[in-house]
Short mmCIF file of C-alpha atoms and ligand atoms in Angstrom, two decimals:
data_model
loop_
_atom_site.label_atom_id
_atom_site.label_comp_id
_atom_site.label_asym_id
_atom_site.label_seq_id
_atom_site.Cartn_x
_atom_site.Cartn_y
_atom_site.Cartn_z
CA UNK A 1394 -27.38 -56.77 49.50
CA UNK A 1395 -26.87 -60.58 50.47
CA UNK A 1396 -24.76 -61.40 53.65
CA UNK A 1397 -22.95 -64.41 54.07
CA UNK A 1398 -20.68 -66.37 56.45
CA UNK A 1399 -17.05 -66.95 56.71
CA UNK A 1400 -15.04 -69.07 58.71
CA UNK A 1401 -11.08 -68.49 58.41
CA UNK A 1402 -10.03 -72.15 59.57
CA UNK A 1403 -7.23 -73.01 62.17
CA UNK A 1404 -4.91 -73.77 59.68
CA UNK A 1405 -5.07 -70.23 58.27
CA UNK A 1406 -5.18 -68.61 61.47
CA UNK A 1407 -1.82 -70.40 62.93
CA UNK A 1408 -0.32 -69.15 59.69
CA UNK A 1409 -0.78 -66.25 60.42
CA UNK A 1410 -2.73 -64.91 57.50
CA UNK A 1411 -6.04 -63.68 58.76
CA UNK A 1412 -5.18 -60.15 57.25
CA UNK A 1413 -4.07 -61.82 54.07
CA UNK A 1414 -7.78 -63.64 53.53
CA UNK A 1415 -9.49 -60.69 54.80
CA UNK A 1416 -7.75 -58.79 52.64
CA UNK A 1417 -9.26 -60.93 49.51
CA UNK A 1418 -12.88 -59.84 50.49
CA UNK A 1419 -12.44 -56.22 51.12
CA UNK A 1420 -10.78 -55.92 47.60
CA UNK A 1421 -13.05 -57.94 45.82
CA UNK A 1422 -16.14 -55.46 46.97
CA UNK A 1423 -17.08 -57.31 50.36
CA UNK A 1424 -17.91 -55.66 53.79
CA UNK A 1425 -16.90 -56.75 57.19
CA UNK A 1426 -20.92 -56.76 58.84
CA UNK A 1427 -19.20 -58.71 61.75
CA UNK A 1428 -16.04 -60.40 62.42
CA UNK A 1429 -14.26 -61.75 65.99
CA UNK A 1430 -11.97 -64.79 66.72
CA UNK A 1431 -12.84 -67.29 68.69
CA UNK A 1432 -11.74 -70.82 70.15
CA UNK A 1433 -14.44 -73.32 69.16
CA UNK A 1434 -16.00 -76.10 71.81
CA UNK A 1435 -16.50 -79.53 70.35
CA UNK A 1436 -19.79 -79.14 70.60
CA UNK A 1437 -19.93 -75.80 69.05
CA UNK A 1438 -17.84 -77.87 66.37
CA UNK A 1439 -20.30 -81.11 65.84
CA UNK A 1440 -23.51 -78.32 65.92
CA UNK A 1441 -21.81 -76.23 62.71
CA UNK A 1442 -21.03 -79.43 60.87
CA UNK A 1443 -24.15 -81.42 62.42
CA UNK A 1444 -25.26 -80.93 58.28
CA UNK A 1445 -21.90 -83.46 57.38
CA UNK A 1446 -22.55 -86.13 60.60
CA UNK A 1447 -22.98 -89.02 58.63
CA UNK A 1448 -19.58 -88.36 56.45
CA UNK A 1449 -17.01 -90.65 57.04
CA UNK A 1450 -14.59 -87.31 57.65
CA UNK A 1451 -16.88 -85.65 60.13
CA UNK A 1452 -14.85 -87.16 63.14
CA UNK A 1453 -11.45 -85.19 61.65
CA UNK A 1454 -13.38 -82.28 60.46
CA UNK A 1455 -14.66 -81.49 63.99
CA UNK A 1456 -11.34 -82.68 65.60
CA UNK A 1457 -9.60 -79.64 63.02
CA UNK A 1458 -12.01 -77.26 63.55
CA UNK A 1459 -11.12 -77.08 67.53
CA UNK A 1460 -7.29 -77.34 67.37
CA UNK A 1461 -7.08 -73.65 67.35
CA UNK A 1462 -8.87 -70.49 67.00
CA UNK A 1463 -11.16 -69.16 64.05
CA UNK A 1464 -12.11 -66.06 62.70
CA UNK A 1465 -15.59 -65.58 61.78
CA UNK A 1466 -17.22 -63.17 59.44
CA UNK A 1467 -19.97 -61.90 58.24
CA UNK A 1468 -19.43 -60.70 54.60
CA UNK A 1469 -21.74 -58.14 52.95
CA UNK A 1470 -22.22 -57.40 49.54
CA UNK A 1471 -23.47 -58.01 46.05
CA UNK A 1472 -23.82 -61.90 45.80
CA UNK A 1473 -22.09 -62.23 48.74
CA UNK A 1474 -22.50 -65.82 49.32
CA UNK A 1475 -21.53 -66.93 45.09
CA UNK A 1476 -18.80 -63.87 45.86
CA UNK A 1477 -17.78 -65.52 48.36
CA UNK A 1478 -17.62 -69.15 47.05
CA UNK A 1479 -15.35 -67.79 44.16
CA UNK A 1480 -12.94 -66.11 46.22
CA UNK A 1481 -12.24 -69.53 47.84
CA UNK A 1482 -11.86 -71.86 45.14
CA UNK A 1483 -12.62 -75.63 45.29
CA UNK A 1484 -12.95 -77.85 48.53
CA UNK A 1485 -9.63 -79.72 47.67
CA UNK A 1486 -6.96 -76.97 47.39
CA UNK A 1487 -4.86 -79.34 44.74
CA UNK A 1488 -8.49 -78.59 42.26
CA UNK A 1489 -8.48 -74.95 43.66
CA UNK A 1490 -8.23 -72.05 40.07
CA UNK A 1491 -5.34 -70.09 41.03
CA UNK A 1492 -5.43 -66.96 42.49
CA UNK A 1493 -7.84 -68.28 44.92
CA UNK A 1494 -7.65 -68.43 49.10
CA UNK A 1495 -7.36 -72.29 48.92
CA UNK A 1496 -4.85 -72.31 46.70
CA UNK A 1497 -2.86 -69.67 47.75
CA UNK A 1498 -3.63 -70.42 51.55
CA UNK A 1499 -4.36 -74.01 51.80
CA UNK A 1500 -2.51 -77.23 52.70
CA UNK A 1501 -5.16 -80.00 52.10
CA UNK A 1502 -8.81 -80.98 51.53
CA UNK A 1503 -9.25 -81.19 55.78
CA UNK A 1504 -7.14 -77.93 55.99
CA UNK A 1505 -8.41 -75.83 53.66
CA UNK A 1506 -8.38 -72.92 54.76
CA UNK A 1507 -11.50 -71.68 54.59
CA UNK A 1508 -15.56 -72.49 55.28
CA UNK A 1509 -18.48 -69.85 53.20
CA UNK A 1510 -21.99 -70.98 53.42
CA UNK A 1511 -23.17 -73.01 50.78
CA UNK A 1512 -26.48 -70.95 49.97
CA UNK A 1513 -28.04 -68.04 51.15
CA UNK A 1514 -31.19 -70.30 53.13
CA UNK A 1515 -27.86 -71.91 55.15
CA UNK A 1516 -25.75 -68.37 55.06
CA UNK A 1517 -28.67 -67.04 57.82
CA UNK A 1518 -28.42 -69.94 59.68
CA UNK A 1519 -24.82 -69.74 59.80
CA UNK A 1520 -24.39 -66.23 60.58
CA UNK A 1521 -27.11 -66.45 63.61
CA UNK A 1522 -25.15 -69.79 65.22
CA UNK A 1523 -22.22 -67.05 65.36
CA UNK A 1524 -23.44 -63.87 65.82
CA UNK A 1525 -25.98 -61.67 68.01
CA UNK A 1526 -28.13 -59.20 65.65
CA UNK A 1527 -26.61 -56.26 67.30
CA UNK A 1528 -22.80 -57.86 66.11
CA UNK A 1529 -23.76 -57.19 62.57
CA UNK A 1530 -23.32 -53.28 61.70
P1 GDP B 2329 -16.96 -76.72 51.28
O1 GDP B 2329 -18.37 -76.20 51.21
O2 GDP B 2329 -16.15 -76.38 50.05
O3 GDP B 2329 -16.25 -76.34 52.56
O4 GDP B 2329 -17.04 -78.32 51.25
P2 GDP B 2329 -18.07 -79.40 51.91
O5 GDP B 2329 -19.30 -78.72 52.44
O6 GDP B 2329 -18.25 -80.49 50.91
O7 GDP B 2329 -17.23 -80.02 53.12
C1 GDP B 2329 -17.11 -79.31 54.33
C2 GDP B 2329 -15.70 -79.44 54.82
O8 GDP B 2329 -15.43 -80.79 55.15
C3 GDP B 2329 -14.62 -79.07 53.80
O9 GDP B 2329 -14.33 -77.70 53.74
C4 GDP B 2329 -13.42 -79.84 54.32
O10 GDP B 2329 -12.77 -79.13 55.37
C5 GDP B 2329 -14.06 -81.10 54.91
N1 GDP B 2329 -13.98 -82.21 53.94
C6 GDP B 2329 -14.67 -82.38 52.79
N2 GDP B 2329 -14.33 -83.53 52.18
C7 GDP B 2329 -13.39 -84.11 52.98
C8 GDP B 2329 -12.65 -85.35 52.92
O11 GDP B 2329 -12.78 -86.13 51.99
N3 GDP B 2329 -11.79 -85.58 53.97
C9 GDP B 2329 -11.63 -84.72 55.01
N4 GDP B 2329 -10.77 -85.02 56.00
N5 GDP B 2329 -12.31 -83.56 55.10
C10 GDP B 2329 -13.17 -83.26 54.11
#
Protein backbone atom coordinates (compact mmCIF):
# COMPACT_ATOMS: atom_id res chain seq x y z
CA UNK A 1 0.00 0.00 0.00
CA UNK A 2 1.73 3.38 -1.15
CA UNK A 3 0.35 6.73 0.33
CA UNK A 4 0.57 9.83 -1.35
CA UNK A 5 -0.25 13.56 -1.11
CA UNK A 6 -2.92 15.74 -2.45
CA UNK A 7 -3.43 19.24 -2.50
CA UNK A 8 -7.00 20.45 -3.86
CA UNK A 9 -5.81 24.08 -4.97
CA UNK A 10 -7.70 27.44 -4.23
CA UNK A 11 -9.10 27.56 -7.42
CA UNK A 12 -10.94 24.26 -6.88
CA UNK A 13 -11.87 24.96 -3.49
CA UNK A 14 -13.66 28.53 -4.30
CA UNK A 15 -15.51 26.48 -6.89
CA UNK A 16 -16.80 24.72 -4.80
CA UNK A 17 -15.87 21.24 -5.87
CA UNK A 18 -13.88 19.65 -3.12
CA UNK A 19 -16.56 16.76 -3.02
CA UNK A 20 -16.41 16.55 -6.78
CA UNK A 21 -12.32 15.81 -6.75
CA UNK A 22 -12.63 13.76 -3.76
CA UNK A 23 -15.08 12.01 -5.25
CA UNK A 24 -12.52 10.98 -8.26
CA UNK A 25 -10.19 9.18 -5.69
CA UNK A 26 -12.63 7.28 -3.66
CA UNK A 27 -14.06 5.78 -6.98
CA UNK A 28 -10.99 5.11 -8.56
CA UNK A 29 -9.90 2.69 -5.40
CA UNK A 30 -8.18 5.49 -3.16
CA UNK A 31 -8.54 5.98 0.69
CA UNK A 32 -8.85 9.14 2.60
CA UNK A 33 -5.60 8.30 5.35
CA UNK A 34 -5.99 12.07 6.22
CA UNK A 35 -7.65 15.03 4.88
CA UNK A 36 -8.46 18.82 6.54
CA UNK A 37 -8.63 22.35 4.93
CA UNK A 38 -6.55 24.79 5.69
CA UNK A 39 -5.49 28.54 4.86
CA UNK A 40 -1.82 28.45 3.85
CA UNK A 41 0.96 31.17 5.27
CA UNK A 42 3.37 32.44 2.67
CA UNK A 43 5.85 30.84 4.21
CA UNK A 44 4.11 27.60 4.54
CA UNK A 45 3.65 28.41 0.67
CA UNK A 46 7.52 29.19 -0.40
CA UNK A 47 8.58 25.90 2.08
CA UNK A 48 6.09 23.39 -0.17
CA UNK A 49 7.32 24.85 -3.42
CA UNK A 50 10.98 25.70 -1.98
CA UNK A 51 11.74 22.48 -4.74
CA UNK A 52 10.44 25.19 -7.82
CA UNK A 53 12.40 28.57 -6.20
CA UNK A 54 14.46 29.21 -8.98
CA UNK A 55 11.36 29.02 -11.65
CA UNK A 56 10.52 32.08 -13.13
CA UNK A 57 6.62 31.24 -11.93
CA UNK A 58 7.48 30.52 -8.35
CA UNK A 59 6.58 34.20 -7.30
CA UNK A 60 2.71 33.53 -8.80
CA UNK A 61 2.67 29.99 -7.75
CA UNK A 62 3.17 30.92 -4.06
CA UNK A 63 1.06 34.15 -4.46
CA UNK A 64 -2.01 31.37 -5.77
CA UNK A 65 -1.40 28.98 -3.40
CA UNK A 66 -2.36 31.56 -0.37
CA UNK A 67 -5.36 33.36 -1.98
CA UNK A 68 -7.63 30.93 -0.35
CA UNK A 69 -7.94 27.78 1.44
CA UNK A 70 -6.72 24.14 0.45
CA UNK A 71 -7.67 20.82 1.12
CA UNK A 72 -5.05 18.40 1.81
CA UNK A 73 -5.01 14.67 1.59
CA UNK A 74 -3.44 11.88 2.15
CA UNK A 75 -4.45 9.20 -0.44
CA UNK A 76 -3.96 5.45 0.20
CA UNK A 77 -3.88 2.77 -2.06
CA UNK A 78 -2.40 0.60 -4.75
CA UNK A 79 0.11 2.94 -6.63
CA UNK A 80 -1.21 5.65 -4.99
CA UNK A 81 1.15 8.24 -6.04
CA UNK A 82 1.12 6.98 -10.33
CA UNK A 83 -2.89 6.58 -9.25
CA UNK A 84 -2.87 9.61 -8.33
CA UNK A 85 -0.90 11.39 -11.13
CA UNK A 86 -3.44 9.81 -13.65
CA UNK A 87 -6.45 10.94 -12.05
CA UNK A 88 -5.13 14.52 -12.54
CA UNK A 89 -4.03 14.72 -15.95
CA UNK A 90 -1.26 17.03 -17.31
CA UNK A 91 0.17 20.26 -15.58
CA UNK A 92 -1.47 22.53 -18.30
CA UNK A 93 -5.22 21.70 -18.20
CA UNK A 94 -5.51 22.73 -22.19
CA UNK A 95 -2.88 19.14 -22.59
CA UNK A 96 -5.00 17.48 -19.77
CA UNK A 97 -6.75 13.54 -21.44
CA UNK A 98 -10.26 14.06 -20.77
CA UNK A 99 -12.02 12.74 -18.11
CA UNK A 100 -9.36 13.96 -15.90
CA UNK A 101 -9.56 16.57 -12.62
CA UNK A 102 -7.60 19.22 -14.65
CA UNK A 103 -9.58 19.08 -17.34
CA UNK A 104 -12.75 18.78 -15.97
CA UNK A 105 -11.81 21.15 -12.95
CA UNK A 106 -9.18 23.40 -14.15
CA UNK A 107 -8.89 26.95 -15.55
CA UNK A 108 -5.12 27.30 -16.39
CA UNK A 109 -1.54 25.99 -16.03
CA UNK A 110 -1.19 28.40 -12.50
CA UNK A 111 -4.79 27.24 -11.57
CA UNK A 112 -4.87 23.90 -12.05
CA UNK A 113 -6.58 22.57 -9.83
CA UNK A 114 -4.72 20.22 -8.30
CA UNK A 115 -0.94 19.35 -6.69
CA UNK A 116 0.02 15.03 -6.14
CA UNK A 117 3.54 14.36 -5.26
CA UNK A 118 5.74 13.68 -7.93
CA UNK A 119 7.32 10.32 -6.48
CA UNK A 120 6.91 8.33 -3.63
CA UNK A 121 10.72 9.59 -1.95
CA UNK A 122 8.84 13.35 -2.22
CA UNK A 123 5.10 11.84 -1.39
CA UNK A 124 6.65 11.22 2.50
CA UNK A 125 8.03 14.38 2.58
CA UNK A 126 4.96 15.93 1.51
CA UNK A 127 2.59 14.19 3.61
CA UNK A 128 4.85 14.87 6.94
CA UNK A 129 5.09 18.96 6.02
CA UNK A 130 1.12 18.49 6.38
CA UNK A 131 0.30 16.04 8.64
CA UNK A 132 1.07 14.67 12.33
CA UNK A 133 1.50 10.65 12.30
CA UNK A 134 -1.47 10.30 14.47
CA UNK A 135 -3.66 12.41 11.43
CA UNK A 136 -3.14 9.47 9.19
CA UNK A 137 -5.70 6.50 10.13
P1 LIG B 1 2.74 19.28 -11.41
O1 LIG B 1 3.60 18.26 -10.73
O2 LIG B 1 1.91 18.71 -12.53
O3 LIG B 1 1.90 20.09 -10.44
O4 LIG B 1 3.72 20.32 -12.14
P2 LIG B 1 5.16 20.97 -11.74
O5 LIG B 1 5.76 20.27 -10.57
O6 LIG B 1 5.96 21.05 -13.00
O7 LIG B 1 4.78 22.47 -11.34
C1 LIG B 1 4.24 22.75 -10.07
C2 LIG B 1 3.13 23.75 -10.22
O8 LIG B 1 3.68 24.98 -10.67
C3 LIG B 1 2.08 23.40 -11.26
O9 LIG B 1 1.06 22.56 -10.78
C4 LIG B 1 1.51 24.76 -11.62
O10 LIG B 1 0.54 25.18 -10.65
C5 LIG B 1 2.73 25.66 -11.49
N1 LIG B 1 3.33 25.90 -12.82
C6 LIG B 1 4.03 25.04 -13.59
N2 LIG B 1 4.42 25.62 -14.74
C7 LIG B 1 3.96 26.91 -14.69
C8 LIG B 1 4.05 28.04 -15.56
O11 LIG B 1 4.64 27.98 -16.64
N3 LIG B 1 3.45 29.20 -15.12
C9 LIG B 1 2.79 29.29 -13.93
N4 LIG B 1 2.23 30.45 -13.56
N5 LIG B 1 2.69 28.24 -13.08
C10 LIG B 1 3.26 27.08 -13.45
Amino acid sequence: MEQTLSIIKPDAVAKNVVGKILDRFESNGLRLAATKKIQLSKADAEAFYAVHAERPFYGELVDFMISGPVVVSVLEGENAMAKNRDLMGATNPKEAAAGTIRADFAESIDANAVHGSDSLENAAIEINFFFAAKEIC
